[in-house]
Protein backbone atom coordinates (compact mmCIF):
# COMPACT_ATOMS: atom_id res chain seq x y z
CA UNK A 1 0.00 0.00 0.00
CA UNK A 2 2.85 2.38 0.67
CA UNK A 3 3.97 2.14 -2.98
CA UNK A 4 0.53 3.11 -4.32
CA UNK A 5 -0.19 5.90 -1.83
CA UNK A 6 3.25 7.17 -1.01
CA UNK A 7 4.55 7.44 2.52
CA UNK A 8 1.30 7.95 4.34
CA UNK A 9 1.36 6.62 7.85
CA UNK A 10 -1.72 5.76 9.87
CA UNK A 11 -1.43 9.11 11.71
CA UNK A 12 -1.31 11.09 8.46
CA UNK A 13 -4.48 9.39 7.25
CA UNK A 14 -6.27 10.27 10.44
CA UNK A 15 -5.19 13.91 10.18
CA UNK A 16 -6.31 14.00 6.56
CA UNK A 17 -9.69 12.52 7.40
CA UNK A 18 -10.12 14.96 10.29
CA UNK A 19 -9.40 17.90 7.98
CA UNK A 20 -11.85 16.59 5.40
CA UNK A 21 -14.53 16.14 8.07
CA UNK A 22 -13.85 19.65 9.35
CA UNK A 23 -14.32 21.08 5.88
CA UNK A 24 -17.59 19.22 5.48
CA UNK A 25 -18.90 20.53 8.82
CA UNK A 26 -17.86 24.14 8.13
CA UNK A 27 -19.47 24.37 4.68
CA UNK A 28 -23.11 24.56 5.92
CA UNK A 29 -22.12 27.29 8.38
CA UNK A 30 -21.22 29.58 5.47
CA UNK A 31 -24.75 29.47 4.02
CA UNK A 32 -27.63 31.54 5.35
CA UNK A 33 -29.67 29.60 7.89
CA UNK A 34 -32.78 27.93 6.53
CA UNK A 35 -35.56 28.52 9.05
CA UNK A 36 -38.26 26.32 7.50
CA UNK A 37 -37.49 23.35 9.72
CA UNK A 38 -36.10 25.21 12.73
CA UNK A 39 -37.34 24.38 16.22
CA UNK A 40 -37.65 28.11 16.95
CA UNK A 41 -38.53 29.70 13.59
CA UNK A 42 -38.88 33.26 14.93
CA UNK A 43 -35.49 33.15 16.62
CA UNK A 44 -33.97 31.63 13.48
CA UNK A 45 -35.51 34.33 11.26
CA UNK A 46 -34.17 37.04 13.56
CA UNK A 47 -30.68 35.49 13.52
CA UNK A 48 -30.89 35.15 9.73
CA UNK A 49 -31.41 38.92 9.44
CA UNK A 50 -28.19 39.52 11.34
CA UNK A 51 -26.37 36.83 9.38
CA UNK A 52 -27.34 38.35 6.04
CA UNK A 53 -25.96 41.69 7.22
CA UNK A 54 -22.62 40.16 8.16
CA UNK A 55 -22.15 37.32 5.67
CA UNK A 56 -19.08 38.90 4.04
CA UNK A 57 -17.05 39.14 7.25
CA UNK A 58 -14.57 36.66 8.69
CA UNK A 59 -15.60 34.45 11.59
CA UNK A 60 -14.17 36.66 14.36
CA UNK A 61 -15.73 39.91 13.26
CA UNK A 62 -18.89 38.22 11.98
CA UNK A 63 -19.93 37.23 15.52
CA UNK A 64 -19.81 40.81 16.83
CA UNK A 65 -21.54 42.10 13.71
CA UNK A 66 -24.35 39.53 13.97
CA UNK A 67 -24.86 40.56 17.58
CA UNK A 68 -25.26 44.18 16.48
CA UNK A 69 -27.55 43.52 13.49
CA UNK A 70 -29.80 40.77 14.87
CA UNK A 71 -33.13 42.24 15.94
CA UNK A 72 -34.60 41.18 19.27
CA UNK A 73 -37.58 38.83 19.26
CA UNK A 74 -39.55 41.37 21.28
CA UNK A 75 -38.70 45.05 21.46
CA UNK A 76 -40.73 45.41 24.67
CA UNK A 77 -37.87 43.90 26.68
CA UNK A 78 -35.18 45.83 24.83
CA UNK A 79 -33.12 48.49 26.57
CA UNK A 80 -33.69 50.86 23.63
CA UNK A 81 -37.12 49.99 22.24
CA UNK A 82 -37.04 52.78 19.65
CA UNK A 83 -33.79 51.50 18.13
CA UNK A 84 -35.01 47.90 18.31
CA UNK A 85 -38.16 48.70 16.35
CA UNK A 86 -36.15 50.76 13.86
CA UNK A 87 -33.75 47.81 13.38
CA UNK A 88 -36.68 45.49 12.66
CA UNK A 89 -38.06 47.93 10.09
CA UNK A 90 -34.63 48.57 8.56
CA UNK A 91 -33.89 44.85 8.19
CA UNK A 92 -37.24 44.39 6.44
CA UNK A 93 -36.61 47.39 4.16
CA UNK A 94 -33.15 46.08 3.18
CA UNK A 95 -34.39 42.62 2.18
CA UNK A 96 -32.61 41.40 -0.93
CA UNK A 97 -29.18 42.79 -0.12
CA UNK A 98 -26.34 41.12 1.76
CA UNK A 99 -23.06 41.96 3.45
CA UNK A 100 -21.69 45.51 3.37
CA UNK A 101 -24.53 46.81 1.18
CA UNK A 102 -27.08 45.53 3.70
CA UNK A 103 -25.18 46.95 6.69
CA UNK A 104 -25.04 50.37 5.07
CA UNK A 105 -28.72 50.15 4.11
CA UNK A 106 -29.70 49.22 7.68
CA UNK A 107 -27.49 51.88 9.27
CA UNK A 108 -28.91 54.70 7.18
CA UNK A 109 -32.41 53.74 8.32
CA UNK A 110 -31.57 53.62 12.03
CA UNK A 111 -32.36 56.70 14.11
CA UNK A 112 -29.56 58.90 15.35
CA UNK A 113 -28.36 58.35 18.89
CA UNK A 114 -30.61 59.93 21.52
CA UNK A 115 -28.27 62.21 23.44
CA UNK A 116 -31.04 64.08 25.27
CA UNK A 117 -30.52 62.12 28.49
CA UNK A 118 -26.74 61.75 28.26
CA UNK A 119 -24.65 63.21 31.07
CA UNK A 120 -22.21 64.67 28.49
CA UNK A 121 -24.32 65.59 25.45
CA UNK A 122 -21.38 66.94 23.45
CA UNK A 123 -19.43 63.70 23.93
CA UNK A 124 -22.50 61.63 23.02
CA UNK A 125 -23.02 63.62 19.81
CA UNK A 126 -19.30 63.38 18.99
CA UNK A 127 -19.43 59.60 19.43
CA UNK A 128 -22.57 59.31 17.26
CA UNK A 129 -20.83 61.29 14.49
CA UNK A 130 -17.73 59.09 14.79
CA UNK A 131 -19.82 55.91 14.60
CA UNK A 132 -21.61 57.25 11.54
CA UNK A 133 -18.34 58.09 9.77
CA UNK A 134 -16.96 54.61 10.59
CA UNK A 135 -20.13 52.79 9.52
CA UNK A 136 -18.55 50.89 6.63
CA UNK A 137 -15.94 49.26 8.84
CA UNK A 138 -16.95 46.31 10.97
CA UNK A 139 -16.23 44.84 14.38
CA UNK A 140 -12.68 45.47 15.63
CA UNK A 141 -11.74 47.80 12.76
CA UNK A 142 -14.92 49.78 13.39
CA UNK A 143 -14.15 50.14 17.09
CA UNK A 144 -10.60 51.27 16.27
CA UNK A 145 -11.96 53.77 13.75
CA UNK A 146 -14.34 55.23 16.36
CA UNK A 147 -11.58 55.31 18.99
CA UNK A 148 -9.26 57.21 16.61
CA UNK A 149 -12.05 59.64 15.69
CA UNK A 150 -12.73 60.35 19.37
CA UNK A 151 -9.09 60.68 20.37
CA UNK A 152 -7.98 64.26 21.00
CA UNK A 153 -5.66 65.36 18.22
CA UNK A 154 -2.28 66.11 19.70
CA UNK A 155 0.48 67.47 17.50
PDB file of C-alpha atoms in Angstrom:
ATOM      1  CA  UNK A   1       0.000   0.000   0.000  1.00  0.00           C
ATOM      2  CA  UNK A   2       2.854   2.377   0.667  1.00  0.00           C
ATOM      3  CA  UNK A   3       3.966   2.135  -2.975  1.00  0.00           C
ATOM      4  CA  UNK A   4       0.525   3.114  -4.316  1.00  0.00           C
ATOM      5  CA  UNK A   5      -0.192   5.900  -1.833  1.00  0.00           C
ATOM      6  CA  UNK A   6       3.247   7.173  -1.012  1.00  0.00           C
ATOM      7  CA  UNK A   7       4.545   7.441   2.520  1.00  0.00           C
ATOM      8  CA  UNK A   8       1.296   7.955   4.344  1.00  0.00           C
ATOM      9  CA  UNK A   9       1.364   6.620   7.850  1.00  0.00           C
ATOM     10  CA  UNK A  10      -1.720   5.765   9.865  1.00  0.00           C
ATOM     11  CA  UNK A  11      -1.432   9.115  11.710  1.00  0.00           C
ATOM     12  CA  UNK A  12      -1.309  11.090   8.458  1.00  0.00           C
ATOM     13  CA  UNK A  13      -4.478   9.394   7.255  1.00  0.00           C
ATOM     14  CA  UNK A  14      -6.272  10.272  10.444  1.00  0.00           C
ATOM     15  CA  UNK A  15      -5.188  13.911  10.183  1.00  0.00           C
ATOM     16  CA  UNK A  16      -6.312  14.002   6.558  1.00  0.00           C
ATOM     17  CA  UNK A  17      -9.692  12.522   7.402  1.00  0.00           C
ATOM     18  CA  UNK A  18     -10.120  14.956  10.289  1.00  0.00           C
ATOM     19  CA  UNK A  19      -9.398  17.899   7.983  1.00  0.00           C
ATOM     20  CA  UNK A  20     -11.850  16.591   5.403  1.00  0.00           C
ATOM     21  CA  UNK A  21     -14.532  16.139   8.069  1.00  0.00           C
ATOM     22  CA  UNK A  22     -13.853  19.647   9.350  1.00  0.00           C
ATOM     23  CA  UNK A  23     -14.318  21.082   5.883  1.00  0.00           C
ATOM     24  CA  UNK A  24     -17.587  19.217   5.481  1.00  0.00           C
ATOM     25  CA  UNK A  25     -18.904  20.528   8.816  1.00  0.00           C
ATOM     26  CA  UNK A  26     -17.860  24.136   8.129  1.00  0.00           C
ATOM     27  CA  UNK A  27     -19.470  24.371   4.684  1.00  0.00           C
ATOM     28  CA  UNK A  28     -23.110  24.565   5.923  1.00  0.00           C
ATOM     29  CA  UNK A  29     -22.123  27.288   8.378  1.00  0.00           C
ATOM     30  CA  UNK A  30     -21.225  29.577   5.471  1.00  0.00           C
ATOM     31  CA  UNK A  31     -24.750  29.473   4.021  1.00  0.00           C
ATOM     32  CA  UNK A  32     -27.625  31.544   5.351  1.00  0.00           C
ATOM     33  CA  UNK A  33     -29.669  29.604   7.894  1.00  0.00           C
ATOM     34  CA  UNK A  34     -32.784  27.935   6.529  1.00  0.00           C
ATOM     35  CA  UNK A  35     -35.560  28.521   9.055  1.00  0.00           C
ATOM     36  CA  UNK A  36     -38.265  26.323   7.496  1.00  0.00           C
ATOM     37  CA  UNK A  37     -37.487  23.346   9.724  1.00  0.00           C
ATOM     38  CA  UNK A  38     -36.100  25.206  12.730  1.00  0.00           C
ATOM     39  CA  UNK A  39     -37.345  24.380  16.216  1.00  0.00           C
ATOM     40  CA  UNK A  40     -37.648  28.110  16.951  1.00  0.00           C
ATOM     41  CA  UNK A  41     -38.532  29.699  13.586  1.00  0.00           C
ATOM     42  CA  UNK A  42     -38.884  33.262  14.935  1.00  0.00           C
ATOM     43  CA  UNK A  43     -35.492  33.151  16.617  1.00  0.00           C
ATOM     44  CA  UNK A  44     -33.970  31.634  13.477  1.00  0.00           C
ATOM     45  CA  UNK A  45     -35.510  34.331  11.265  1.00  0.00           C
ATOM     46  CA  UNK A  46     -34.168  37.041  13.565  1.00  0.00           C
ATOM     47  CA  UNK A  47     -30.679  35.491  13.523  1.00  0.00           C
ATOM     48  CA  UNK A  48     -30.890  35.151   9.730  1.00  0.00           C
ATOM     49  CA  UNK A  49     -31.406  38.917   9.440  1.00  0.00           C
ATOM     50  CA  UNK A  50     -28.186  39.522  11.344  1.00  0.00           C
ATOM     51  CA  UNK A  51     -26.372  36.825   9.385  1.00  0.00           C
ATOM     52  CA  UNK A  52     -27.338  38.351   6.044  1.00  0.00           C
ATOM     53  CA  UNK A  53     -25.956  41.694   7.215  1.00  0.00           C
ATOM     54  CA  UNK A  54     -22.616  40.157   8.165  1.00  0.00           C
ATOM     55  CA  UNK A  55     -22.145  37.321   5.668  1.00  0.00           C
ATOM     56  CA  UNK A  56     -19.083  38.904   4.039  1.00  0.00           C
ATOM     57  CA  UNK A  57     -17.046  39.142   7.247  1.00  0.00           C
ATOM     58  CA  UNK A  58     -14.570  36.660   8.691  1.00  0.00           C
ATOM     59  CA  UNK A  59     -15.598  34.450  11.595  1.00  0.00           C
ATOM     60  CA  UNK A  60     -14.166  36.656  14.359  1.00  0.00           C
ATOM     61  CA  UNK A  61     -15.726  39.914  13.264  1.00  0.00           C
ATOM     62  CA  UNK A  62     -18.885  38.216  11.982  1.00  0.00           C
ATOM     63  CA  UNK A  63     -19.926  37.229  15.517  1.00  0.00           C
ATOM     64  CA  UNK A  64     -19.809  40.814  16.829  1.00  0.00           C
ATOM     65  CA  UNK A  65     -21.539  42.098  13.707  1.00  0.00           C
ATOM     66  CA  UNK A  66     -24.347  39.533  13.968  1.00  0.00           C
ATOM     67  CA  UNK A  67     -24.863  40.565  17.576  1.00  0.00           C
ATOM     68  CA  UNK A  68     -25.256  44.178  16.479  1.00  0.00           C
ATOM     69  CA  UNK A  69     -27.545  43.525  13.492  1.00  0.00           C
ATOM     70  CA  UNK A  70     -29.804  40.772  14.868  1.00  0.00           C
ATOM     71  CA  UNK A  71     -33.131  42.244  15.937  1.00  0.00           C
ATOM     72  CA  UNK A  72     -34.604  41.185  19.267  1.00  0.00           C
ATOM     73  CA  UNK A  73     -37.577  38.832  19.262  1.00  0.00           C
ATOM     74  CA  UNK A  74     -39.547  41.366  21.281  1.00  0.00           C
ATOM     75  CA  UNK A  75     -38.696  45.050  21.462  1.00  0.00           C
ATOM     76  CA  UNK A  76     -40.732  45.411  24.667  1.00  0.00           C
ATOM     77  CA  UNK A  77     -37.869  43.901  26.676  1.00  0.00           C
ATOM     78  CA  UNK A  78     -35.182  45.826  24.835  1.00  0.00           C
ATOM     79  CA  UNK A  79     -33.117  48.488  26.569  1.00  0.00           C
ATOM     80  CA  UNK A  80     -33.692  50.863  23.629  1.00  0.00           C
ATOM     81  CA  UNK A  81     -37.124  49.985  22.244  1.00  0.00           C
ATOM     82  CA  UNK A  82     -37.041  52.779  19.653  1.00  0.00           C
ATOM     83  CA  UNK A  83     -33.787  51.502  18.129  1.00  0.00           C
ATOM     84  CA  UNK A  84     -35.013  47.896  18.314  1.00  0.00           C
ATOM     85  CA  UNK A  85     -38.163  48.704  16.348  1.00  0.00           C
ATOM     86  CA  UNK A  86     -36.146  50.756  13.864  1.00  0.00           C
ATOM     87  CA  UNK A  87     -33.747  47.812  13.382  1.00  0.00           C
ATOM     88  CA  UNK A  88     -36.681  45.487  12.662  1.00  0.00           C
ATOM     89  CA  UNK A  89     -38.064  47.927  10.092  1.00  0.00           C
ATOM     90  CA  UNK A  90     -34.633  48.572   8.557  1.00  0.00           C
ATOM     91  CA  UNK A  91     -33.891  44.850   8.186  1.00  0.00           C
ATOM     92  CA  UNK A  92     -37.245  44.388   6.443  1.00  0.00           C
ATOM     93  CA  UNK A  93     -36.606  47.388   4.163  1.00  0.00           C
ATOM     94  CA  UNK A  94     -33.154  46.080   3.177  1.00  0.00           C
ATOM     95  CA  UNK A  95     -34.388  42.625   2.181  1.00  0.00           C
ATOM     96  CA  UNK A  96     -32.613  41.396  -0.933  1.00  0.00           C
ATOM     97  CA  UNK A  97     -29.178  42.790  -0.120  1.00  0.00           C
ATOM     98  CA  UNK A  98     -26.341  41.120   1.758  1.00  0.00           C
ATOM     99  CA  UNK A  99     -23.056  41.960   3.446  1.00  0.00           C
ATOM    100  CA  UNK A 100     -21.685  45.510   3.375  1.00  0.00           C
ATOM    101  CA  UNK A 101     -24.526  46.812   1.184  1.00  0.00           C
ATOM    102  CA  UNK A 102     -27.075  45.534   3.696  1.00  0.00           C
ATOM    103  CA  UNK A 103     -25.177  46.946   6.692  1.00  0.00           C
ATOM    104  CA  UNK A 104     -25.044  50.374   5.066  1.00  0.00           C
ATOM    105  CA  UNK A 105     -28.720  50.151   4.113  1.00  0.00           C
ATOM    106  CA  UNK A 106     -29.703  49.223   7.684  1.00  0.00           C
ATOM    107  CA  UNK A 107     -27.488  51.878   9.274  1.00  0.00           C
ATOM    108  CA  UNK A 108     -28.909  54.699   7.177  1.00  0.00           C
ATOM    109  CA  UNK A 109     -32.412  53.741   8.321  1.00  0.00           C
ATOM    110  CA  UNK A 110     -31.569  53.618  12.027  1.00  0.00           C
ATOM    111  CA  UNK A 111     -32.360  56.702  14.113  1.00  0.00           C
ATOM    112  CA  UNK A 112     -29.564  58.904  15.352  1.00  0.00           C
ATOM    113  CA  UNK A 113     -28.364  58.352  18.888  1.00  0.00           C
ATOM    114  CA  UNK A 114     -30.611  59.925  21.519  1.00  0.00           C
ATOM    115  CA  UNK A 115     -28.266  62.210  23.445  1.00  0.00           C
ATOM    116  CA  UNK A 116     -31.044  64.085  25.268  1.00  0.00           C
ATOM    117  CA  UNK A 117     -30.516  62.122  28.491  1.00  0.00           C
ATOM    118  CA  UNK A 118     -26.739  61.746  28.256  1.00  0.00           C
ATOM    119  CA  UNK A 119     -24.653  63.215  31.070  1.00  0.00           C
ATOM    120  CA  UNK A 120     -22.213  64.672  28.488  1.00  0.00           C
ATOM    121  CA  UNK A 121     -24.322  65.590  25.452  1.00  0.00           C
ATOM    122  CA  UNK A 122     -21.382  66.938  23.451  1.00  0.00           C
ATOM    123  CA  UNK A 123     -19.432  63.695  23.931  1.00  0.00           C
ATOM    124  CA  UNK A 124     -22.501  61.633  23.018  1.00  0.00           C
ATOM    125  CA  UNK A 125     -23.015  63.625  19.810  1.00  0.00           C
ATOM    126  CA  UNK A 126     -19.295  63.383  18.987  1.00  0.00           C
ATOM    127  CA  UNK A 127     -19.430  59.598  19.434  1.00  0.00           C
ATOM    128  CA  UNK A 128     -22.566  59.313  17.260  1.00  0.00           C
ATOM    129  CA  UNK A 129     -20.827  61.287  14.495  1.00  0.00           C
ATOM    130  CA  UNK A 130     -17.726  59.085  14.785  1.00  0.00           C
ATOM    131  CA  UNK A 131     -19.816  55.907  14.596  1.00  0.00           C
ATOM    132  CA  UNK A 132     -21.614  57.254  11.541  1.00  0.00           C
ATOM    133  CA  UNK A 133     -18.344  58.085   9.771  1.00  0.00           C
ATOM    134  CA  UNK A 134     -16.955  54.614  10.590  1.00  0.00           C
ATOM    135  CA  UNK A 135     -20.132  52.791   9.523  1.00  0.00           C
ATOM    136  CA  UNK A 136     -18.553  50.892   6.632  1.00  0.00           C
ATOM    137  CA  UNK A 137     -15.937  49.259   8.844  1.00  0.00           C
ATOM    138  CA  UNK A 138     -16.951  46.307  10.965  1.00  0.00           C
ATOM    139  CA  UNK A 139     -16.230  44.839  14.383  1.00  0.00           C
ATOM    140  CA  UNK A 140     -12.680  45.467  15.626  1.00  0.00           C
ATOM    141  CA  UNK A 141     -11.739  47.801  12.760  1.00  0.00           C
ATOM    142  CA  UNK A 142     -14.924  49.784  13.390  1.00  0.00           C
ATOM    143  CA  UNK A 143     -14.149  50.139  17.086  1.00  0.00           C
ATOM    144  CA  UNK A 144     -10.599  51.270  16.273  1.00  0.00           C
ATOM    145  CA  UNK A 145     -11.960  53.773  13.748  1.00  0.00           C
ATOM    146  CA  UNK A 146     -14.336  55.228  16.363  1.00  0.00           C
ATOM    147  CA  UNK A 147     -11.578  55.312  18.988  1.00  0.00           C
ATOM    148  CA  UNK A 148      -9.262  57.212  16.607  1.00  0.00           C
ATOM    149  CA  UNK A 149     -12.048  59.639  15.686  1.00  0.00           C
ATOM    150  CA  UNK A 150     -12.730  60.351  19.366  1.00  0.00           C
ATOM    151  CA  UNK A 151      -9.087  60.677  20.373  1.00  0.00           C
ATOM    152  CA  UNK A 152      -7.976  64.260  20.996  1.00  0.00           C
ATOM    153  CA  UNK A 153      -5.661  65.359  18.216  1.00  0.00           C
ATOM    154  CA  UNK A 154      -2.280  66.112  19.698  1.00  0.00           C
ATOM    155  CA  UNK A 155       0.480  67.474  17.500  1.00  0.00           C
TER     156      UNK A 155
END
